Amino acid sequence: MRILSCTWVVALVAIVVALPSRRSNLVLHEKRAMEPVDWVQSRKLEPDAVLPMRFGLSQSNLHRIEEMLHSVSHPSSPSYGKHFSPQNIVDIFAPSDETISAVTNWLVDSGIAKQRLRLSASKGWIEVNATTAEVEELIDAEYHVYTHPSGAQQISCHSYSVPEHVREHIDLIQPTVHFLHRVPQPDQIQKRSLGEFGKLDAAIHGGPKTNGKQVTITPSLEHCDEMITLDCLRALYSIDYTPQATDKNTFGILELTPQAFLQSDLDMFFANFSPSQVGTSPTLVSIDGGVAQTEQQGFNFNGESDLDLEYAFGLTNPQPILLLQAGDLVEGASFNNWLDAVDGSYCTFEGGDDPTQDGIYPDPLPGGFDGPESCGIIAPPFVVSASYGQDEGSVTEAYAARQCAEYGKLGMLGTTVLYSSGDDGVAGNGGICLGPDGTPSRRGTRFSPDFPVTCPFVTAVGATQVNPGSTVNDPEGACEQVIFSGGGFSNFFALPDYQATAVTSFLTNHPPPFTSAQFNNSGTVRGFPDISANGANYVVAVAGEFVLVFGTSCSAPVVGSMITLINDARLAAGKGPVGFINPALYSDDFADSFHDITTGGNQGCGTPGFTATEGWDPVTGLGTPNFTTLLSHFLALP
Ligand SMILES: *[C@@H]1O[C@H](CO)[C@@H](O)[C@H](O)[C@H]1NC(C)=O
Ligand SMILES: *[C@@H]1O[C@H](CO)[C@@H](O)[C@H](O)[C@H]1NC(C)=O
Ligand SMILES: *[C@@H]1O[C@H](CO)[C@@H](O)[C@H](O)[C@H]1NC(C)=O
């Protein structure tokens, strides 16, 4: 009792003393990205409720990521390929003592006793348990309880502020504005059933026919405008390479539970297209209880994983593949979960995930994974392909920036991260665009870019098609069947140096017929995608049948496979993996590595979208790769 009253006296005095100097110099730090849909603000949070507050400290040297990445990734840099070590990364980005004391002093001056503060082991976060009343006063916020029709509840404030002089020392504060809307979805791959299975069968098993002359086109290549197979892709992109250094190489495919592959589907695909691989399985890397579940089956549960693994295995045979399966069956997972798993410094050093966006482990929900969070359980694979995304406008800029910096660090470590660019053209997931405030809205008319592809430290992969009636020897167009290649310009991220010439040239020479009300046309923001590959009519074995699959989801693992083969050749030659590839892709030396795509567009938001044209464009990027040429350029680098 005495202790309690003592605490009260201390707290009251502190508030009285600190009040006048505090409010006056607070500046807005973050406000909620998007108003909750289906959630009702039910009441103010009780003033004596205790909140587990965490103050994310700014890391040092974040502004130097681009420059440091450039030094190891630009073909003309003397330190090309000399990637950083994990310890270098920790040391370079650790928050400075100045940052730690600035935030500590602010909290103590505001009346929070120093003994209540805890600096996380990695120095990334300052943690404190504080009452709602204390926090509301401290950061000028108002907390409410929100209720969902399902009965679920969460707390959130609409915005919060910090003093001007500590602003630069804080990334973000939790729990505050970050609100759970939904977990990221796989890009909406679409399927069509394969009308005549007999036709496919003949194409596959017929084998090359001969009339005594040399046959250069196998029967399956005659139908690549209707059905894409491994052979179509090999012909389109001149892929003719057998891996030699598979034991040194690593290739990871991300899947978010409950999305899962079926071994019977892989075997059905292999039996038809790559017989030596029947029985081959990926190596499961279980992240936060991740399981390749088999209880729920069908296109929506198996389509993405089956597609990714069938094509990645087929194109890189005999390279083993790491399946980064993230999230348990109850809670699922998001991008920060796999990032934690491949970089222990991200979860321990930066302190953790955003409970509103990411799976939080151990999972408190019944039946959930109750083991510890998967933190640094494997080294980052040399290539990671992820065919998942969410609308950039559904996350806060601070959240996106923190995750984007992590992709930059993976690039510095020597990892290539590929994300598909989305399947709704210039619109967001499900064809939804942005309202005037920049958040997703059914009546919105502003283009809605995807995240994380807009992060300048990932390689964004768009989709093309073999135009109807054309062959693999004709130029492809932007994908305009079933899906439209995601592309456009970020509302968060600045134009990276490596892309400046390409984007400026596009906006100058082919100015799009839109205004700044539709997209940021200032020429100072990141454009995407970077590169593309076929995304229409993939023959995929899913849930026991062959179906045709469409989407940038097809394109990302195909480009990932090509980079994996390039890494193989480099490893076999005693060199390192290529890591972050964008500075090389956009360099003059690599210009002949692409088939420029100049037809088709990416409609959305009630417009025809952007139009593919000569040079880089925000539909197909630099174009589709010529693997042979790309390989020779990367192999020539140190
Ligand atoms: C906050 O309270 C929880 C529950 O009592 C405790 O586990 C945690 O260590 C406390 N955190 C701090 C920073 O004191
Ligand atoms: C476009 O981006 C630039 C650079 O981030 C920014 O200054 C400008 O306000 C943005 N324009 C619009 C219309 O959002
Ligand atoms: C790819 O480039 C090589 C030369 O580097 C060329 O022989 C080949 O025809 C090109 N492939 C395609 C599909 O254009």
XYZ file of C-alpha atoms and ligand atoms in Angstrom:
680
model
C 0.000 0.000 0.000
C 2.765 2.380 0.911
C 4.697 1.542 -2.199
C 1.640 2.139 -4.297
C 0.916 5.554 -2.832
C 4.553 6.464 -3.174
C 4.459 5.640 -6.842
C 1.368 7.762 -7.202
C 3.021 10.736 -5.612
C 6.023 10.408 -7.880
C 3.872 10.059 -10.953
C 1.676 13.014 -10.080
C 4.586 15.294 -9.365
C 6.218 14.313 -12.596
C 3.098 15.032 -14.597
C 2.616 18.398 -12.985
C 6.210 19.389 -13.563
C 6.478 18.050 -17.071
C 3.154 19.211 -18.482
C 3.858 22.769 -19.577
C 7.087 22.030 -21.412
C 5.778 18.940 -23.144
C 2.710 19.508 -25.247
C 4.139 22.692 -26.700
C 6.830 21.034 -28.778
C 5.168 17.766 -29.826
C 5.064 17.045 -33.549
C 2.975 14.424 -35.326
C 5.020 11.227 -35.773
C 2.593 8.708 -37.307
C -1.076 8.550 -38.113
C -3.129 5.502 -38.987
C -2.674 4.427 -42.595
C -6.269 3.407 -43.157
C -9.549 3.593 -41.234
C -10.669 0.199 -39.966
C -13.157 -1.634 -42.153
C -15.786 -3.721 -40.287
C -14.396 -2.670 -36.892
C -16.468 -0.463 -34.597
C -14.868 2.012 -32.207
C -16.673 0.818 -29.089
C -15.264 2.815 -26.156
C -12.351 4.783 -24.832
C -9.670 2.569 -23.310
C -9.724 2.666 -19.483
C -7.111 5.167 -18.178
C -5.604 2.596 -15.814
C -5.195 -0.177 -18.404
C -1.518 -1.112 -18.697
C 0.045 -0.936 -22.160
C 3.302 -2.759 -23.038
C 4.889 0.217 -24.784
C 7.892 -0.205 -27.060
C 9.859 2.656 -28.520
C 11.668 1.555 -31.686
C 14.984 3.394 -31.806
C 16.302 4.762 -35.078
C 19.140 2.756 -36.446
C 22.371 4.376 -37.496
C 23.407 4.709 -41.101
C 20.026 3.889 -42.680
C 20.559 6.735 -45.128
C 23.678 4.967 -46.338
C 22.003 1.680 -47.349
C 21.696 2.647 -50.984
C 25.324 3.721 -51.181
C 26.573 0.597 -49.351
C 24.422 -1.654 -51.547
C 25.719 0.119 -54.626
C 29.289 -0.597 -53.564
C 28.708 -4.360 -53.586
C 26.129 -4.545 -56.411
C 27.037 -2.098 -59.145
C 29.067 -3.723 -61.913
C 31.510 -0.817 -62.085
C 32.177 -0.722 -58.331
C 35.636 -1.971 -57.286
C 34.042 -3.901 -54.401
C 31.405 -5.666 -56.525
C 30.404 -8.954 -54.877
C 32.266 -8.241 -51.616
C 29.215 -8.649 -49.453
C 28.955 -7.642 -45.807
C 29.047 -10.122 -42.916
C 26.118 -10.432 -40.478
C 28.285 -8.882 -37.737
C 29.132 -5.920 -40.024
C 25.405 -5.375 -40.472
C 24.709 -5.394 -36.728
C 27.559 -2.960 -36.053
C 26.743 -0.581 -38.888
C 23.066 -0.194 -37.992
C 23.084 -0.315 -34.160
C 21.332 2.756 -32.680
C 23.850 5.310 -31.438
C 24.381 6.088 -27.754
C 23.056 9.552 -28.543
C 19.780 8.017 -29.750
C 19.452 5.792 -26.697
C 20.028 8.671 -24.296
C 17.794 11.117 -26.181
C 14.810 8.773 -25.909
C 15.639 7.727 -22.336
C 15.953 11.346 -21.218
C 12.670 12.282 -22.839
C 10.845 9.485 -21.017
C 12.499 10.227 -17.681
C 11.888 13.977 -18.032
C 8.263 13.135 -18.749
C 7.945 11.430 -15.383
C 8.599 7.791 -16.195
C 11.096 6.585 -13.608
C 14.270 5.240 -15.135
C 13.908 1.917 -13.244
C 10.721 1.228 -15.243
C 12.542 1.407 -18.584
C 14.192 -1.599 -20.148
C 16.588 -1.490 -23.093
C 16.210 -4.633 -25.218
C 19.289 -6.864 -25.248
C 20.112 -5.739 -28.756
C 19.561 -2.044 -27.914
C 16.928 -1.736 -30.636
C 13.980 -0.919 -28.387
C 13.185 0.782 -25.106
C 10.306 -0.970 -23.376
C 8.085 0.197 -20.543
C 4.734 -0.832 -19.072
C 2.651 2.311 -18.783
C -0.973 3.151 -18.122
C -3.204 4.481 -20.874
C -3.346 7.821 -19.051
C 0.432 8.096 -18.998
C 0.813 7.172 -22.650
C -1.971 9.459 -23.847
C -0.300 12.356 -22.088
C 3.182 11.408 -23.251
C 2.492 11.102 -26.969
C -0.715 13.135 -27.279
C -2.817 10.167 -28.342
C -6.301 8.876 -27.560
C -6.747 5.111 -27.282
C -9.980 3.356 -28.175
C -11.163 -0.219 -28.070
C -12.390 -1.499 -31.457
C -14.744 -4.443 -31.767
C -15.271 -6.729 -34.737
C -18.596 -8.480 -35.464
C -16.740 -11.754 -34.790
C -16.194 -10.577 -31.183
C -12.495 -9.842 -31.643
C -11.148 -6.665 -30.028
C -8.097 -4.524 -30.547
C -6.893 -1.194 -29.264
C -5.537 1.601 -31.354
C -5.011 5.326 -31.464
C -5.498 7.424 -34.545
C -2.212 9.315 -34.375
C 0.584 10.149 -31.984
C 3.258 12.768 -31.549
C 6.714 13.078 -30.057
C 8.880 16.079 -29.222
C 10.657 17.588 -32.180
C 14.118 16.861 -30.738
C 13.499 13.094 -30.264
C 11.671 12.542 -33.544
C 14.817 11.641 -35.471
C 15.682 9.069 -32.796
C 12.450 7.074 -33.038
C 11.356 4.789 -35.883
C 7.969 3.988 -34.437
C 6.138 3.397 -31.181
C 3.920 0.380 -30.495
C 1.123 -0.253 -29.759
C -0.240 2.845 -31.455
C -1.726 3.422 -34.902
C -0.953 0.091 -36.535
C -4.263 -1.624 -37.089
C -4.981 -5.172 -38.163
C -7.021 -5.089 -41.358
C -6.116 -8.415 -42.881
C -3.028 -10.484 -43.429
C -1.340 -10.159 -46.803
C -2.784 -12.398 -49.495
C -0.998 -14.342 -52.184
C -1.168 -12.369 -55.402
C -4.510 -13.325 -56.844
C -3.367 -16.033 -59.182
C -6.172 -17.107 -61.445
C -6.825 -20.389 -63.096
C -8.635 -21.699 -66.076
C -9.356 -25.340 -66.558
C -7.523 -27.040 -69.336
C -10.340 -27.731 -71.774
C -8.902 -30.672 -73.653
C -6.570 -32.650 -71.500
C -5.900 -34.918 -74.491
C -4.269 -32.065 -76.316
C -1.844 -31.453 -73.472
C -1.116 -35.126 -73.179
C -0.254 -35.377 -76.867
C 1.898 -32.303 -76.663
C 3.843 -33.724 -73.753
C 4.206 -37.349 -74.620
C 4.327 -37.037 -78.379
C 8.016 -36.172 -78.239
C 9.812 -34.466 -81.095
C 8.502 -35.649 -84.407
C 10.947 -36.208 -87.219
C 10.567 -36.146 -90.953
C 14.213 -36.887 -91.556
C 15.255 -33.252 -91.209
C 16.637 -31.765 -88.019
C 13.743 -30.792 -85.789
C 14.294 -27.637 -83.823
C 10.809 -27.087 -82.448
C 9.245 -29.719 -80.254
C 5.490 -30.142 -80.445
C 4.874 -28.454 -77.089
C 6.569 -25.296 -78.310
C 3.903 -24.835 -80.943
C 1.283 -24.089 -78.292
C 3.133 -21.713 -75.968
C 0.534 -19.019 -76.642
C -2.060 -21.367 -75.132
C -0.050 -23.388 -72.648
C 3.233 -22.482 -70.975
C 5.474 -25.369 -69.988
C 9.101 -25.601 -68.837
C 10.182 -25.995 -72.451
C 8.327 -22.841 -73.497
C 10.163 -20.857 -70.822
C 13.533 -22.361 -71.783
C 12.903 -21.374 -75.389
C 11.586 -17.888 -74.577
C 14.501 -16.968 -72.352
C 17.298 -19.120 -73.817
C 17.708 -21.160 -70.634
C 20.084 -24.028 -71.289
C 22.155 -24.684 -68.216
C 22.644 -27.627 -65.857
C 23.625 -26.718 -62.291
C 27.037 -27.889 -61.090
C 27.371 -26.421 -57.603
C 24.058 -27.339 -55.993
C 25.639 -28.165 -52.633
C 26.989 -24.621 -52.342
C 23.885 -22.871 -53.647
C 20.591 -21.985 -51.915
C 17.191 -21.031 -53.331
C 14.271 -20.215 -51.050
C 10.574 -20.029 -51.932
C 8.287 -18.220 -49.474
C 4.825 -19.619 -48.730
C 2.462 -18.269 -46.094
C 0.347 -20.892 -44.306
C -2.339 -22.130 -45.002
C -1.017 -21.987 -48.597
C 0.787 -25.349 -49.049
C 2.096 -27.715 -51.715
C 0.923 -31.289 -52.266
C 3.599 -33.867 -53.030
C 1.132 -35.707 -55.282
C 0.797 -32.546 -57.388
C 4.555 -32.091 -57.687
C 4.884 -35.730 -58.760
C 2.082 -35.414 -61.296
C 3.835 -32.388 -62.800
C 7.286 -34.009 -62.733
C 5.986 -37.231 -64.310
C 4.836 -35.201 -67.292
C 7.515 -32.568 -67.607
C 10.625 -33.572 -65.656
C 10.539 -37.334 -65.001
C 13.876 -37.516 -63.150
C 12.379 -35.360 -60.389
C 9.449 -37.577 -59.407
C 9.568 -37.922 -55.615
C 11.573 -34.708 -55.120
C 10.432 -32.568 -52.189
C 11.514 -29.168 -50.958
C 13.432 -28.897 -47.681
C 10.926 -27.546 -45.180
C 12.099 -24.552 -43.157
C 9.320 -24.269 -40.602
C 9.016 -20.629 -39.568
C 6.841 -19.913 -36.524
C 5.154 -23.306 -36.687
C 4.897 -23.276 -40.492
C 3.477 -26.515 -41.871
C 2.719 -27.685 -45.386
C -0.805 -28.534 -44.316
C -2.874 -31.107 -46.207
C -6.230 -30.777 -44.393
C -7.489 -28.051 -46.685
C -6.982 -28.703 -50.378
C -7.945 -27.114 -53.651
C -6.769 -24.341 -55.927
C -6.970 -21.650 -53.238
C -4.842 -23.638 -50.805
C -2.383 -25.342 -53.173
C -2.308 -23.211 -56.348
C 0.452 -20.816 -55.368
C 2.767 -23.340 -53.684
C 2.350 -25.976 -56.389
C 3.004 -23.426 -59.126
C 6.091 -21.982 -57.417
C 7.677 -25.327 -56.605
C 6.849 -27.135 -59.865
C 8.455 -24.412 -61.981
C 11.343 -23.588 -59.630
C 12.296 -27.265 -59.336
C 11.845 -27.895 -63.047
C 13.983 -24.963 -64.165
C 16.818 -25.463 -61.654
C 16.929 -29.280 -61.632
C 18.772 -30.757 -59.672
C 19.042 -27.780 -57.267
C 17.446 -28.520 -53.848
C 14.909 -25.891 -52.786
C 14.272 -24.421 -49.339
C 10.582 -23.993 -48.624
C 10.260 -21.007 -46.279
C 6.867 -21.980 -44.875
C 5.813 -19.216 -42.503
C 3.057 -19.196 -39.908
C 0.923 -21.746 -38.091
C -2.604 -22.733 -39.077
C -4.245 -20.451 -36.535
C -2.543 -17.108 -36.950
C -0.640 -17.262 -40.229
C 2.286 -14.965 -40.926
C 3.523 -12.039 -42.885
C 6.752 -10.767 -44.360
C 8.462 -9.811 -41.102
C 8.189 -13.443 -39.978
C 10.433 -14.776 -42.736
C 12.761 -11.832 -42.340
C 13.122 -12.675 -38.625
C 13.848 -16.294 -39.534
C 16.707 -15.492 -41.916
C 18.201 -12.605 -39.925
C 18.421 -12.985 -36.163
C 19.552 -9.387 -35.870
C 16.214 -8.233 -37.306
C 14.099 -9.806 -34.565
C 16.464 -9.623 -31.629
C 18.197 -6.420 -32.543
C 15.252 -4.517 -33.898
C 13.027 -6.001 -31.287
C 10.140 -7.596 -33.030
C 7.137 -7.486 -35.182
C 4.064 -5.406 -35.483
C 1.230 -7.404 -33.933
C -1.221 -5.714 -36.282
C 0.509 -6.908 -39.434
C 2.678 -9.838 -38.506
C 2.159 -13.161 -36.845
C 3.312 -12.899 -33.222
C 4.874 -16.019 -31.713
C 4.482 -17.857 -29.430
C 0.894 -17.762 -30.693
C -1.484 -16.927 -27.824
C -4.513 -18.356 -29.647
C -5.921 -21.828 -28.895
C -4.240 -24.515 -30.994
C -1.545 -22.083 -32.113
C 2.186 -22.662 -32.313
C 3.483 -22.225 -28.776
C 7.185 -22.562 -29.470
C 9.454 -19.531 -29.445
C 9.442 -17.122 -32.380
C 11.660 -18.348 -35.228
C 14.532 -15.939 -34.997
C 17.643 -16.387 -37.119
C 16.997 -20.101 -37.677
C 18.717 -20.244 -41.080
C 21.164 -18.136 -43.054
C 19.417 -16.084 -45.745
C 19.159 -18.150 -48.967
C 21.024 -16.585 -51.913
C 17.708 -16.084 -53.721
C 14.249 -15.757 -52.170
C 11.157 -15.634 -54.388
C 7.917 -14.397 -52.846
C 4.650 -14.202 -54.757
C 2.759 -12.325 -52.066
C 1.982 -8.687 -51.561
C -0.313 -6.147 -49.967
C -1.414 -2.627 -50.862
C 1.228 -0.058 -50.009
C -1.576 2.213 -48.768
C -2.671 -0.347 -46.151
C 0.518 -0.004 -44.087
C 2.139 3.035 -42.503
C 5.171 4.601 -44.061
C 7.259 3.898 -40.939
C 6.322 0.198 -41.010
C 7.148 -0.026 -44.719
C 10.425 1.834 -44.251
C 11.587 -0.428 -41.429
C 10.877 -3.575 -43.453
C 12.381 -2.086 -46.602
C 15.636 -1.336 -44.768
C 15.791 -5.029 -43.918
C 15.608 -5.971 -47.613
C 18.505 -3.585 -48.143
C 20.487 -5.393 -45.455
C 19.762 -8.765 -47.087
C 21.125 -7.343 -50.339
C 24.254 -6.212 -48.510
C 24.605 -9.788 -47.202
C 24.390 -11.186 -50.765
C 20.737 -12.218 -51.092
C 18.472 -11.497 -54.072
C 14.878 -10.846 -52.956
C 12.202 -11.073 -55.649
C 8.544 -10.148 -55.183
C 5.780 -10.420 -57.768
C 4.361 -7.008 -58.707
C 0.629 -7.760 -58.265
C -2.070 -8.823 -60.707
C -4.425 -5.859 -60.864
C -2.526 -3.495 -63.141
C -2.366 -0.022 -61.625
C -5.037 -0.946 -59.033
C -4.460 -2.598 -55.671
C -5.477 -6.050 -54.484
C -8.910 -6.999 -55.739
C -8.967 -4.056 -58.171
C -9.379 -1.515 -55.350
C -7.782 1.916 -55.804
C -6.850 4.719 -53.401
C -8.952 7.576 -52.083
C -7.657 11.158 -51.890
C -6.023 10.434 -48.503
C -3.902 7.663 -50.024
C -5.667 4.703 -48.425
C -7.557 1.903 -50.234
C -11.129 2.857 -51.053
C -13.821 1.255 -53.212
C -14.580 4.622 -54.759
C -10.930 5.586 -55.084
C -9.477 6.649 -58.432
C -5.817 7.034 -57.452
C -3.520 4.158 -58.538
C -2.638 1.731 -55.729
C 0.905 0.321 -55.804
C 1.825 -2.922 -54.033
C 4.178 -3.427 -51.096
C 6.907 -4.696 -50.635
C 7.648 -4.482 -54.392
C 7.853 -0.708 -54.189
C 10.750 -1.010 -51.754
C 13.751 -0.011 -53.886
C 15.832 -2.831 -52.346
C 13.760 -5.690 -53.752
C 13.534 -6.787 -57.367
C 9.955 -6.393 -58.603
C 8.797 -8.910 -61.208
C 5.938 -8.171 -63.638
C 4.141 -10.430 -66.132
C 4.192 -10.882 -69.905
C 2.410 -13.213 -72.321
C 3.029 -14.962 -75.611
C 0.464 -13.035 -77.623
C -2.402 -15.169 -79.012
C -1.342 -16.715 -82.308
C 2.342 -15.913 -81.700
C 5.207 -18.289 -81.017
C 8.173 -18.260 -78.654
C 10.172 -16.621 -81.425
C 7.921 -13.562 -81.568
C 8.134 -10.640 -79.134
C 5.994 -11.087 -76.024
C 3.510 -8.429 -74.860
C 2.484 -7.271 -71.395
C 0.143 -9.834 -69.845
C -3.448 -8.989 -70.754
C -5.105 -12.336 -70.191
C -7.043 -12.854 -66.972
C -4.599 -10.608 -65.064
C -2.750 -7.335 -65.689
C 0.842 -6.838 -64.594
C 1.150 -4.752 -61.421
C 3.170 -1.618 -62.066
C 3.419 2.091 -61.404
C 5.026 4.387 -58.866
C 5.413 4.296 -55.096
C 3.751 6.783 -52.781
C 6.383 6.105 -50.094
C 9.783 5.441 -51.588
C 12.114 7.823 -53.377
C 13.607 7.127 -56.783
C 16.746 5.020 -56.314
C 19.859 6.097 -58.220
C 20.116 2.883 -60.196
C 16.713 3.583 -61.765
C 16.920 7.350 -62.254
C 17.859 7.388 -65.931
C 15.282 4.744 -66.858
C 12.386 6.423 -65.044
C 13.274 9.924 -66.241
C 13.514 8.703 -69.789
C 10.098 7.021 -69.567
C 8.367 10.076 -68.082
C 10.040 12.431 -70.547
C 9.756 10.461 -73.739
C 6.453 8.705 -73.094
C 4.538 10.939 -70.685
C 1.505 8.966 -69.459
C -1.917 10.595 -69.979
C -2.601 10.918 -66.232
C -2.287 13.674 -63.651
C -0.695 13.835 -60.235
C -4.152 13.002 -58.863
C -3.680 9.463 -60.229
C -0.021 8.761 -59.541
C 3.054 10.586 -58.299
C 4.379 11.869 -61.613
C 7.095 14.029 -60.076
C 9.857 11.808 -61.415
C 11.294 11.546 -57.901
C 9.720 8.262 -56.743
C 10.449 4.567 -57.193
C 8.869 2.995 -60.283
C 8.126 -0.727 -60.641
C 8.424 -3.485 -61.835
C 12.125 -3.914 -62.589
C 11.933 -6.947 -64.831
C 9.300 -9.357 -66.066
C 8.692 -12.885 -67.246
C 5.782 -14.794 -68.712
C 2.697 -14.939 -66.484
C -0.058 -16.464 -68.638
C -1.322 -19.980 -69.259
C 1.081 -21.927 -67.025
C 0.302 -25.623 -66.978
C 0.280 -26.485 -63.266
C -0.749 -29.657 -61.454
C -3.023 -28.519 -58.615
C -5.158 -30.721 -56.382
C -4.876 -33.649 -58.753
C -5.554 -31.953 -62.090
C -3.730 -29.857 -64.643
C -5.020 -26.288 -64.809
C -3.828 -23.133 -66.525
C -2.514 -20.514 -64.137
C -2.059 -16.768 -64.679
C -0.299 -14.145 -62.596
C 2.900 -12.355 -61.687
C 3.036 -15.255 -59.211
C 4.246 -17.314 -62.172
C 6.867 -14.762 -63.153
C 8.694 -14.335 -59.814
C 9.821 -17.959 -59.326
C 10.900 -18.125 -62.981
C 13.183 -15.108 -62.585
C 14.272 -16.543 -59.203
C 15.230 -19.759 -60.983
C 17.314 -17.890 -63.543
C 19.196 -15.971 -60.820
C 19.733 -19.271 -58.986
C 21.306 -20.770 -62.121
C 23.509 -17.685 -62.475
C 24.610 -18.060 -58.836
C 25.381 -21.700 -59.563
C 27.689 -20.762 -62.424
C 29.411 -18.155 -60.263
C 29.797 -20.531 -57.306
C 31.191 -23.197 -59.622
C 33.722 -20.598 -60.805
C 34.752 -19.837 -57.218
C 32.817 -16.533 -57.064
C 30.034 -15.398 -54.733
C 26.278 -15.035 -55.327
C 25.032 -11.938 -57.165
C 22.983 -10.524 -54.254
C 21.047 -7.356 -55.059
C 20.727 -7.336 -58.851
C 18.959 -4.056 -59.669
C 22.051 -1.836 -60.096
C 23.431 -4.398 -62.572
C 20.140 -4.871 -64.431
C 19.788 -1.131 -65.055
C 23.465 -0.593 -65.989
C 24.447 0.106 -69.606
C 26.542 -3.053 -69.761
C 23.481 -5.216 -69.182
C 21.206 -3.432 -71.649
C 21.441 -6.267 -74.190
C 20.246 -8.827 -71.589
C 16.565 -8.042 -72.100
C 13.824 -8.469 -74.628
C 12.196 -5.060 -74.486
C 8.404 -5.399 -74.230
C 6.642 -2.683 -76.207
C 3.006 -3.781 -76.438
C 0.177 -4.108 -73.947
C -0.771 -2.208 -70.818
C -1.808 -2.652 -67.218
C -5.349 -1.338 -66.943
C -7.000 -0.549 -63.635
C -8.807 2.184 -61.670
C -11.078 2.808 -64.668
C -8.134 3.628 -66.946
C -6.110 1.719 -69.563
C -3.186 1.958 -67.122
C 0.346 2.528 -68.345
C 1.458 1.308 -71.758
C 4.504 -0.837 -72.366
C 6.949 1.003 -74.574
C 10.539 1.183 -75.729
C 12.916 1.094 -72.749
C 11.855 0.718 -69.115
C 8.133 1.114 -68.443
C 5.906 0.711 -65.361
C 4.207 -2.368 -66.869
C 7.043 -4.772 -67.714
C 10.111 -2.926 -66.374
C 13.255 -3.488 -68.423
C 11.609 -6.432 -70.192
C 12.124 -10.196 -70.065
C 15.619 -11.654 -69.628
C 17.757 -13.458 -72.151
C 19.272 -15.903 -69.675
C 22.289 -16.708 -71.817
C 23.282 -13.060 -72.103
C 22.483 -12.278 -68.479
C 24.585 -15.232 -67.357
C 27.587 -14.165 -69.412
C 27.466 -10.632 -67.961
C 27.160 -11.794 -64.352
C 29.798 -14.461 -64.842
C 32.232 -11.846 -66.132
C 31.929 -9.828 -62.911
C 34.324 -10.487 -60.007
C 5.580 -5.574 -18.386
O 4.693 -6.433 -17.703
C 4.773 -7.799 -18.117
C 3.667 -8.566 -17.422
O 3.712 -8.326 -16.060
C 6.162 -8.324 -17.810
O 6.282 -9.659 -18.252
C 7.189 -7.479 -18.535
O 8.491 -7.897 -18.214
C 7.016 -5.999 -18.159
N 7.911 -5.204 -19.001
C 8.699 -4.243 -18.524
C 9.511 -3.501 -19.520
O 8.755 -3.970 -17.352
C 5.520 12.884 -54.993
O 6.678 12.480 -54.323
C 7.497 13.552 -53.891
C 8.764 12.955 -53.347
O 8.474 12.045 -52.313
C 6.731 14.369 -52.872
O 7.515 15.461 -52.456
C 5.441 14.863 -53.496
O 4.670 15.526 -52.532
C 4.654 13.708 -54.064
N 3.520 14.233 -54.814
C 2.274 13.840 -54.561
C 1.218 14.445 -55.429
O 2.002 13.037 -53.704
C 19.888 -14.645 -76.360
O 21.163 -14.124 -76.621
C 21.996 -14.990 -77.388
C 23.341 -14.322 -77.557
O 23.812 -13.833 -76.348
C 21.370 -15.232 -78.738
O 22.147 -16.159 -79.446
C 19.965 -15.794 -78.544
O 19.335 -15.903 -79.794
C 19.151 -14.883 -77.656
N 17.883 -15.533 -77.375
C 16.717 -15.038 -77.721
C 15.522 -15.857 -77.356
O 16.590 -13.970 -78.266
